[in-house]
Tab-separated table of N, CA and C in Angstrom:
chain	number	residue	atom	x	y	z
A	1	MET	N	28.417	-198.565	113.611
A	1	MET	CA	29.145	-197.572	112.878
A	1	MET	C	28.161	-196.694	112.112
A	2	ALA	N	28.401	-195.376	112.123
A	2	ALA	CA	27.519	-194.435	111.445
A	2	ALA	C	27.832	-194.421	109.946
A	3	PRO	N	26.827	-194.229	109.125
A	3	PRO	CA	27.076	-194.161	107.683
A	3	PRO	C	27.889	-192.920	107.326
A	4	ALA	N	28.677	-193.029	106.274
A	4	ALA	CA	29.519	-191.910	105.833
A	4	ALA	C	28.647	-190.811	105.242
A	5	LYS	N	29.048	-189.578	105.500
A	5	LYS	CA	28.289	-188.450	104.968
A	5	LYS	C	28.571	-188.284	103.481
A	6	SER	N	27.541	-187.932	102.755
A	6	SER	CA	27.686	-187.728	101.322
A	6	SER	C	28.331	-186.372	101.052
A	7	SER	N	29.393	-186.363	100.250
A	7	SER	CA	30.078	-185.113	99.943
A	7	SER	C	29.503	-184.443	98.695
A	8	SER	N	28.528	-185.075	98.067
A	8	SER	CA	27.948	-184.504	96.856
A	8	SER	C	26.984	-183.359	97.182
A	9	LYS	N	26.564	-183.251	98.423
A	9	LYS	CA	25.640	-182.200	98.812
A	9	LYS	C	26.413	-180.899	99.016
A	10	LYS	N	26.096	-179.879	98.208
A	10	LYS	CA	26.775	-178.596	98.311
A	10	LYS	C	25.911	-177.639	99.117
A	11	VAL	N	26.574	-176.903	99.994
A	11	VAL	CA	25.877	-175.943	100.836
A	11	VAL	C	26.322	-174.545	100.428
A	12	ALA	N	25.377	-173.689	100.124
A	12	ALA	CA	25.703	-172.313	99.769
A	12	ALA	C	26.019	-171.531	101.037
A	13	LYS	N	26.942	-170.604	100.931
A	13	LYS	CA	27.342	-169.769	102.062
A	13	LYS	C	27.006	-168.324	101.722
A	14	LYS	N	26.260	-167.656	102.604
A	14	LYS	CA	25.812	-166.295	102.354
A	14	LYS	C	26.488	-165.338	103.335
A	15	VAL	N	27.033	-164.229	102.803
A	15	VAL	CA	27.651	-163.190	103.613
A	15	VAL	C	26.992	-161.867	103.246
A	16	ILE	N	26.600	-161.093	104.265
A	16	ILE	CA	25.916	-159.823	104.049
A	16	ILE	C	26.809	-158.691	104.542
A	17	VAL	N	26.942	-157.637	103.736
A	17	VAL	CA	27.671	-156.441	104.147
A	17	VAL	C	26.646	-155.317	104.257
A	18	ASP	N	26.441	-154.836	105.485
A	18	ASP	CA	25.462	-153.784	105.766
A	18	ASP	C	26.142	-152.424	105.633
A	19	CYS	N	25.717	-151.650	104.655
A	19	CYS	CA	26.312	-150.341	104.378
A	19	CYS	C	25.318	-149.221	104.661
A	20	THR	N	24.415	-149.399	105.587
A	20	THR	CA	23.317	-148.469	105.807
A	20	THR	C	23.792	-147.054	106.145
A	21	ALA	N	24.668	-146.909	107.141
A	21	ALA	CA	25.099	-145.577	107.585
A	21	ALA	C	25.803	-144.792	106.478
A	22	PRO	N	26.833	-145.350	105.808
A	22	PRO	CA	27.495	-144.567	104.761
A	22	PRO	C	26.622	-144.302	103.533
A	23	VAL	N	25.699	-145.201	103.217
A	23	VAL	CA	24.828	-144.981	102.065
A	23	VAL	C	23.823	-143.878	102.373
A	24	ASN	N	23.295	-143.847	103.599
A	24	ASN	CA	22.359	-142.787	103.984
A	24	ASN	C	23.027	-141.416	103.957
A	25	ASP	N	24.329	-141.370	104.269
A	25	ASP	CA	25.080	-140.110	104.236
A	25	ASP	C	25.655	-139.820	102.851
A	26	LYS	N	25.382	-140.684	101.885
A	26	LYS	CA	25.855	-140.562	100.497
A	26	LYS	C	27.376	-140.524	100.412
A	27	VAL	N	28.020	-141.369	101.227
A	27	VAL	CA	29.474	-141.500	101.208
A	27	VAL	C	29.881	-142.623	100.259
A	28	ILE	N	29.085	-143.686	100.222
A	28	ILE	CA	29.370	-144.857	99.383
A	28	ILE	C	28.215	-145.073	98.410
A	29	ASP	N	28.569	-145.446	97.185
A	29	ASP	CA	27.576	-145.837	96.195
A	29	ASP	C	27.564	-147.368	96.134
A	30	LEU	N	26.426	-147.962	96.410
A	30	LEU	CA	26.336	-149.423	96.446
A	30	LEU	C	26.640	-150.068	95.098
A	31	ALA	N	26.301	-149.397	94.011
A	31	ALA	CA	26.549	-149.972	92.681
A	31	ALA	C	28.051	-150.130	92.434
A	32	THR	N	28.852	-149.138	92.827
A	32	THR	CA	30.299	-149.249	92.621
A	32	THR	C	30.903	-150.293	93.547
A	33	PHE	N	30.386	-150.397	94.769
A	33	PHE	CA	30.873	-151.411	95.706
A	33	PHE	C	30.556	-152.811	95.183
A	34	GLU	N	29.359	-152.986	94.659
A	34	GLU	CA	28.961	-154.285	94.103
A	34	GLU	C	29.834	-154.654	92.899
A	35	LYS	N	30.101	-153.681	92.028
A	35	LYS	CA	30.947	-153.931	90.857
A	35	LYS	C	32.376	-154.266	91.287
A	36	PHE	N	32.884	-153.565	92.306
A	36	PHE	CA	34.228	-153.846	92.826
A	36	PHE	C	34.316	-155.292	93.307
A	37	LEU	N	33.327	-155.730	94.082
A	37	LEU	CA	33.319	-157.109	94.568
A	37	LEU	C	33.239	-158.094	93.408
A	38	HIS	N	32.405	-157.793	92.439
A	38	HIS	CA	32.249	-158.694	91.298
A	38	HIS	C	33.568	-158.843	90.539
A	39	ASP	N	34.312	-157.741	90.397
A	39	ASP	CA	35.573	-157.770	89.654
A	39	ASP	C	36.712	-158.403	90.438
A	40	LYS	N	36.684	-158.328	91.776
A	40	LYS	CA	37.831	-158.730	92.580
A	40	LYS	C	37.719	-160.092	93.262
A	41	ILE	N	36.520	-160.639	93.405
A	41	ILE	CA	36.378	-161.908	94.126
A	41	ILE	C	37.052	-163.029	93.351
A	42	LYS	N	37.900	-163.770	94.063
A	42	LYS	CA	38.570	-164.929	93.480
A	42	LYS	C	37.928	-166.202	94.011
A	43	VAL	N	37.739	-167.169	93.141
A	43	VAL	CA	37.271	-168.485	93.539
A	43	VAL	C	38.205	-169.493	92.880
A	44	ASN	N	38.827	-170.309	93.695
A	44	ASN	CA	39.804	-171.300	93.222
A	44	ASN	C	40.929	-170.658	92.406
A	45	GLY	N	41.365	-169.468	92.837
A	45	GLY	CA	42.480	-168.785	92.185
A	45	GLY	C	42.136	-168.076	90.902
A	46	LYS	N	40.873	-168.018	90.542
A	46	LYS	CA	40.466	-167.357	89.296
A	46	LYS	C	39.744	-166.059	89.614
A	47	CYS	N	40.236	-164.973	89.012
A	47	CYS	CA	39.651	-163.659	89.231
A	47	CYS	C	39.329	-163.038	87.886
A	48	PRO	N	38.161	-162.577	87.602
A	48	PRO	CA	36.972	-162.656	88.431
A	48	PRO	C	36.460	-164.090	88.536
A	49	ALA	N	35.604	-164.297	89.505
A	49	ALA	CA	35.097	-165.641	89.786
A	49	ALA	C	34.378	-166.218	88.568
A	50	PRO	N	34.530	-167.521	88.331
A	50	PRO	CA	33.817	-168.159	87.209
A	50	PRO	C	32.305	-168.003	87.355
A	51	ALA	N	31.634	-167.988	86.235
A	51	ALA	CA	30.181	-167.819	86.239
A	51	ALA	C	29.521	-168.912	87.074
A	52	GLY	N	28.615	-168.497	87.932
A	52	GLY	CA	27.879	-169.444	88.747
A	52	GLY	C	28.538	-169.777	90.078
A	53	ALA	N	29.781	-169.358	90.305
A	53	ALA	CA	30.460	-169.680	91.558
A	53	ALA	C	30.065	-168.718	92.678
A	54	VAL	N	29.782	-167.473	92.312
A	54	VAL	CA	29.426	-166.448	93.291
A	54	VAL	C	28.268	-165.633	92.741
A	55	GLU	N	27.327	-165.310	93.628
A	55	GLU	CA	26.218	-164.439	93.242
A	55	GLU	C	26.247	-163.214	94.142
A	56	ILE	N	26.297	-162.030	93.538
A	56	ILE	CA	26.344	-160.780	94.298
A	56	ILE	C	25.088	-159.989	93.951
A	57	SER	N	24.386	-159.544	94.992
A	57	SER	CA	23.168	-158.779	94.742
A	57	SER	C	23.007	-157.707	95.804
A	58	ARG	N	22.202	-156.703	95.467
A	58	ARG	CA	21.883	-155.630	96.411
A	58	ARG	C	20.465	-155.818	96.907
A	59	ASP	N	20.262	-155.509	98.162
A	59	ASP	CA	18.924	-155.532	98.724
A	59	ASP	C	18.290	-154.170	98.437
A	60	LYS	N	17.151	-154.156	97.775
A	60	LYS	CA	16.530	-152.899	97.354
A	60	LYS	C	15.976	-152.094	98.523
A	61	THR	N	15.440	-152.752	99.542
A	61	THR	CA	14.820	-152.036	100.648
A	61	THR	C	15.839	-151.568	101.683
A	62	LYS	N	16.950	-152.277	101.803
A	62	LYS	CA	17.986	-151.915	102.764
A	62	LYS	C	19.279	-151.684	101.997
A	63	ALA	N	20.235	-151.056	102.640
A	63	ALA	CA	21.534	-150.807	102.004
A	63	ALA	C	22.462	-151.980	102.312
A	64	HIS	N	22.168	-153.128	101.728
A	64	HIS	CA	22.944	-154.349	101.950
A	64	HIS	C	23.465	-154.877	100.626
A	65	VAL	N	24.650	-155.470	100.687
A	65	VAL	CA	25.173	-156.232	99.560
A	65	VAL	C	25.236	-157.677	100.035
A	66	VAL	N	24.624	-158.591	99.286
A	66	VAL	CA	24.556	-160.001	99.661
A	66	VAL	C	25.449	-160.795	98.712
A	67	ILE	N	26.421	-161.513	99.276
A	67	ILE	CA	27.332	-162.348	98.503
A	67	ILE	C	27.018	-163.792	98.837
A	68	THR	N	26.682	-164.593	97.828
A	68	THR	CA	26.362	-165.998	98.040
A	68	THR	C	27.384	-166.850	97.300
A	69	PHE	N	28.164	-167.624	98.065
A	69	PHE	CA	29.131	-168.551	97.484
A	69	PHE	C	28.442	-169.883	97.278
A	70	LYS	N	28.674	-170.523	96.168
A	70	LYS	CA	28.080	-171.831	95.899
A	70	LYS	C	28.809	-172.931	96.664
A	71	GLU	N	30.083	-172.685	97.021
A	71	GLU	CA	30.862	-173.659	97.790
A	71	GLU	C	30.992	-173.174	99.227
A	72	ALA	N	30.821	-174.052	100.172
A	72	ALA	CA	30.902	-173.690	101.581
A	72	ALA	C	32.339	-173.445	102.033
A	73	SER	N	33.318	-173.838	101.226
A	73	SER	CA	34.711	-173.681	101.622
A	73	SER	C	35.202	-172.245	101.481
A	74	SER	N	34.412	-171.358	100.900
A	74	SER	CA	34.804	-169.966	100.731
A	74	SER	C	34.797	-169.248	102.070
A	75	SER	N	35.680	-168.266	102.197
A	75	SER	CA	35.904	-167.607	103.475
A	75	SER	C	35.093	-166.322	103.623
A	76	LYS	N	34.468	-166.168	104.777
A	76	LYS	CA	33.757	-164.943	105.107
A	76	LYS	C	34.762	-163.822	105.339
A	77	ARG	N	35.892	-164.160	105.889
A	77	ARG	CA	36.939	-163.182	106.176
A	77	ARG	C	37.462	-162.539	104.890
A	78	TYR	N	37.420	-163.256	103.783
A	78	TYR	CA	37.857	-162.732	102.492
A	78	TYR	C	36.994	-161.542	102.075
A	79	ILE	N	35.711	-161.574	102.388
A	79	ILE	CA	34.809	-160.462	102.075
A	79	ILE	C	35.187	-159.248	102.900
A	80	LYS	N	35.572	-159.462	104.159
A	80	LYS	CA	36.029	-158.352	104.999
A	80	LYS	C	37.287	-157.730	104.399
A	81	TYR	N	38.202	-158.559	103.936
A	81	TYR	CA	39.435	-158.090	103.311
A	81	TYR	C	39.124	-157.248	102.075
A	82	LEU	N	38.225	-157.725	101.214
A	82	LEU	CA	37.882	-156.981	100.010
A	82	LEU	C	37.152	-155.678	100.330
A	83	THR	N	36.325	-155.683	101.366
A	83	THR	CA	35.626	-154.469	101.773
A	83	THR	C	36.626	-153.427	102.252
A	84	LYS	N	37.624	-153.859	103.044
A	84	LYS	CA	38.658	-152.934	103.504
A	84	LYS	C	39.470	-152.396	102.323
A	85	LYS	N	39.720	-153.248	101.350
A	85	LYS	CA	40.456	-152.844	100.146
A	85	LYS	C	39.660	-151.787	99.374
A	86	TYR	N	38.350	-151.969	99.289
A	86	TYR	CA	37.487	-150.992	98.625
A	86	TYR	C	37.520	-149.655	99.362
A	87	LEU	N	37.441	-149.699	100.693
A	87	LEU	CA	37.472	-148.465	101.486
A	87	LEU	C	38.790	-147.720	101.282
A	88	LYS	N	39.885	-148.459	101.205
A	88	LYS	CA	41.181	-147.830	100.987
A	88	LYS	C	41.238	-147.194	99.598
A	89	LYS	N	40.714	-147.869	98.598
A	89	LYS	CA	40.702	-147.353	97.229
A	89	LYS	C	39.882	-146.074	97.144
A	90	GLN	N	38.782	-146.004	97.889
A	90	GLN	CA	37.908	-144.830	97.892
A	90	GLN	C	38.383	-143.763	98.887
A	91	GLN	N	39.509	-143.996	99.557
A	91	GLN	CA	40.098	-143.105	100.564
A	91	GLN	C	39.138	-142.854	101.730
A	92	LEU	N	38.463	-143.921	102.156
A	92	LEU	CA	37.525	-143.859	103.278
A	92	LEU	C	38.000	-144.693	104.468
A	93	LYS	N	39.166	-145.317	104.357
A	93	LYS	CA	39.663	-146.228	105.391
A	93	LYS	C	39.847	-145.528	106.732
A	94	ASP	N	40.153	-144.221	106.720
A	94	ASP	CA	40.357	-143.476	107.965
A	94	ASP	C	39.046	-143.112	108.652
A	95	TYR	N	37.917	-143.256	107.960
A	95	TYR	CA	36.628	-142.833	108.504
A	95	TYR	C	35.665	-143.977	108.770
A	96	LEU	N	35.807	-145.068	108.028
A	96	LEU	CA	34.901	-146.213	108.173
A	96	LEU	C	35.681	-147.453	108.563
A	97	ARG	N	35.023	-148.336	109.298
A	97	ARG	CA	35.629	-149.621	109.647
A	97	ARG	C	34.620	-150.730	109.411
A	98	VAL	N	35.150	-151.933	109.260
A	98	VAL	CA	34.314	-153.105	109.007
A	98	VAL	C	34.210	-153.880	110.309
A	99	VAL	N	32.982	-154.032	110.814
A	99	VAL	CA	32.729	-154.676	112.094
A	99	VAL	C	31.799	-155.856	111.876
A	100	MET	N	32.045	-156.945	112.604
A	100	MET	CA	31.189	-158.117	112.486
A	100	MET	C	29.823	-157.820	113.098
A	101	GLY	N	28.769	-158.018	112.312
A	101	GLY	CA	27.411	-157.772	112.782
A	101	GLY	C	26.876	-158.974	113.545
A	102	ASN	N	26.715	-160.090	112.862
A	102	ASN	CA	26.343	-161.347	113.503
A	102	ASN	C	27.120	-162.463	112.824
A	103	LYS	N	26.650	-163.675	112.911
A	103	LYS	CA	27.413	-164.835	112.449
A	103	LYS	C	27.854	-164.739	110.989
A	104	ASN	N	27.004	-164.231	110.119
A	104	ASN	CA	27.381	-164.171	108.710
A	104	ASN	C	27.099	-162.801	108.098
A	105	SER	N	27.463	-161.743	108.833
A	105	SER	CA	27.319	-160.407	108.269
A	105	SER	C	28.371	-159.461	108.832
A	106	TYR	N	28.639	-158.420	108.057
A	106	TYR	CA	29.531	-157.342	108.467
A	106	TYR	C	28.783	-156.030	108.351
A	107	GLU	N	29.221	-155.039	109.127
A	107	GLU	CA	28.655	-153.699	109.084
A	107	GLU	C	29.757	-152.701	108.826
A	108	LEU	N	29.438	-151.643	108.097
A	108	LEU	CA	30.356	-150.527	107.945
A	108	LEU	C	29.935	-149.467	108.945
A	109	ARG	N	30.850	-149.106	109.837
A	109	ARG	CA	30.569	-148.109	110.868
A	109	ARG	C	31.620	-147.012	110.816
A	110	TYR	N	31.208	-145.840	111.263
A	110	TYR	CA	32.146	-144.724	111.356
A	110	TYR	C	32.999	-144.873	112.610
A	111	TYR	N	34.250	-144.419	112.518
A	111	TYR	CA	35.076	-144.325	113.715
A	111	TYR	C	34.507	-143.215	114.582
A	112	LYS	N	34.630	-143.357	115.893
A	112	LYS	CA	34.164	-142.310	116.804
A	112	LYS	C	35.343	-141.393	117.102
A	113	PHE	N	35.194	-140.129	116.731
A	113	PHE	CA	36.222	-139.136	117.018
A	113	PHE	C	35.739	-138.273	118.158
A	114	ASP	N	36.638	-137.963	119.070
A	114	ASP	CA	36.294	-137.120	120.201
A	114	ASP	C	36.742	-135.694	119.884
A	115	ALA	N	35.804	-134.834	119.543
A	115	ALA	CA	36.112	-133.461	119.146
A	115	ALA	C	36.665	-132.647	120.313
A	116	ASP	N	36.243	-132.953	121.553
A	116	ASP	CA	36.717	-132.207	122.714
A	116	ASP	C	38.211	-132.415	122.932
A	117	LYS	N	38.682	-133.639	122.746
A	117	LYS	CA	40.116	-133.918	122.902
A	117	LYS	C	40.936	-133.168	121.848
A	118	ASP	N	40.446	-133.134	120.614
A	118	ASP	CA	41.153	-132.451	119.545
A	118	ASP	C	41.238	-130.953	119.809
A	119	ALA	N	40.161	-130.369	120.322
A	119	ALA	CA	40.156	-128.938	120.607
A	119	ALA	C	41.124	-128.610	121.746
A	120	ALA	N	41.185	-129.473	122.757
A	120	ALA	CA	42.082	-129.256	123.894
A	120	ALA	C	43.541	-129.368	123.467
A	121	GLU	N	43.855	-130.277	122.566
A	121	GLU	CA	45.228	-130.442	122.082
A	121	GLU	C	45.659	-129.277	121.223
A	122	ASP	N	44.729	-128.685	120.469
A	122	ASP	CA	45.065	-127.546	119.610
A	122	ASP	C	45.391	-126.301	120.433
A	123	GLU	N	44.750	-126.149	121.589
A	123	GLU	CA	44.988	-124.987	122.430
A	123	GLU	C	46.359	-125.012	123.077
A	124	GLU	N	46.901	-126.165	123.354
A	124	GLU	CA	48.184	-126.282	124.045
A	124	GLU	C	49.347	-125.934	123.187
C-alpha cells in the first residue's frame, strides 16, 4: 500500500494575462486592469481577497499581469471571467477577446474584421 499524500503542502497557482497588443496600441492601461483585479478577486467568498491569498503583479519588461493564488483550488477560468468583465466595463468587449495562450496563460487579442465584406454590404 502506498503512503497517504500529505495535504499540508500548499501549491501556488500562477495565471498570466498577456495584454501586449492592446497596451502597445494604448487601448488598455495595465495599472487600471491590475487595480480592477485586485478589487474584484474573491477567495473563499470574500471580496476583495484576504491579504496574502492572492498576489497580483505587473511584468515590467512585458505587458503581462501575473496573478498568483496561494491555494491550488482557485480557478484559472475565474481570471478569464474577470478579464471579460473588465473589457465590458471599459466598453472594449466588441473589439478584444480573451484567448487561451498556453496551459496557464490568457492573451487579449483583437477580433478580425473583414473590411471588404463591410464595404460590399454597404453598396447593396
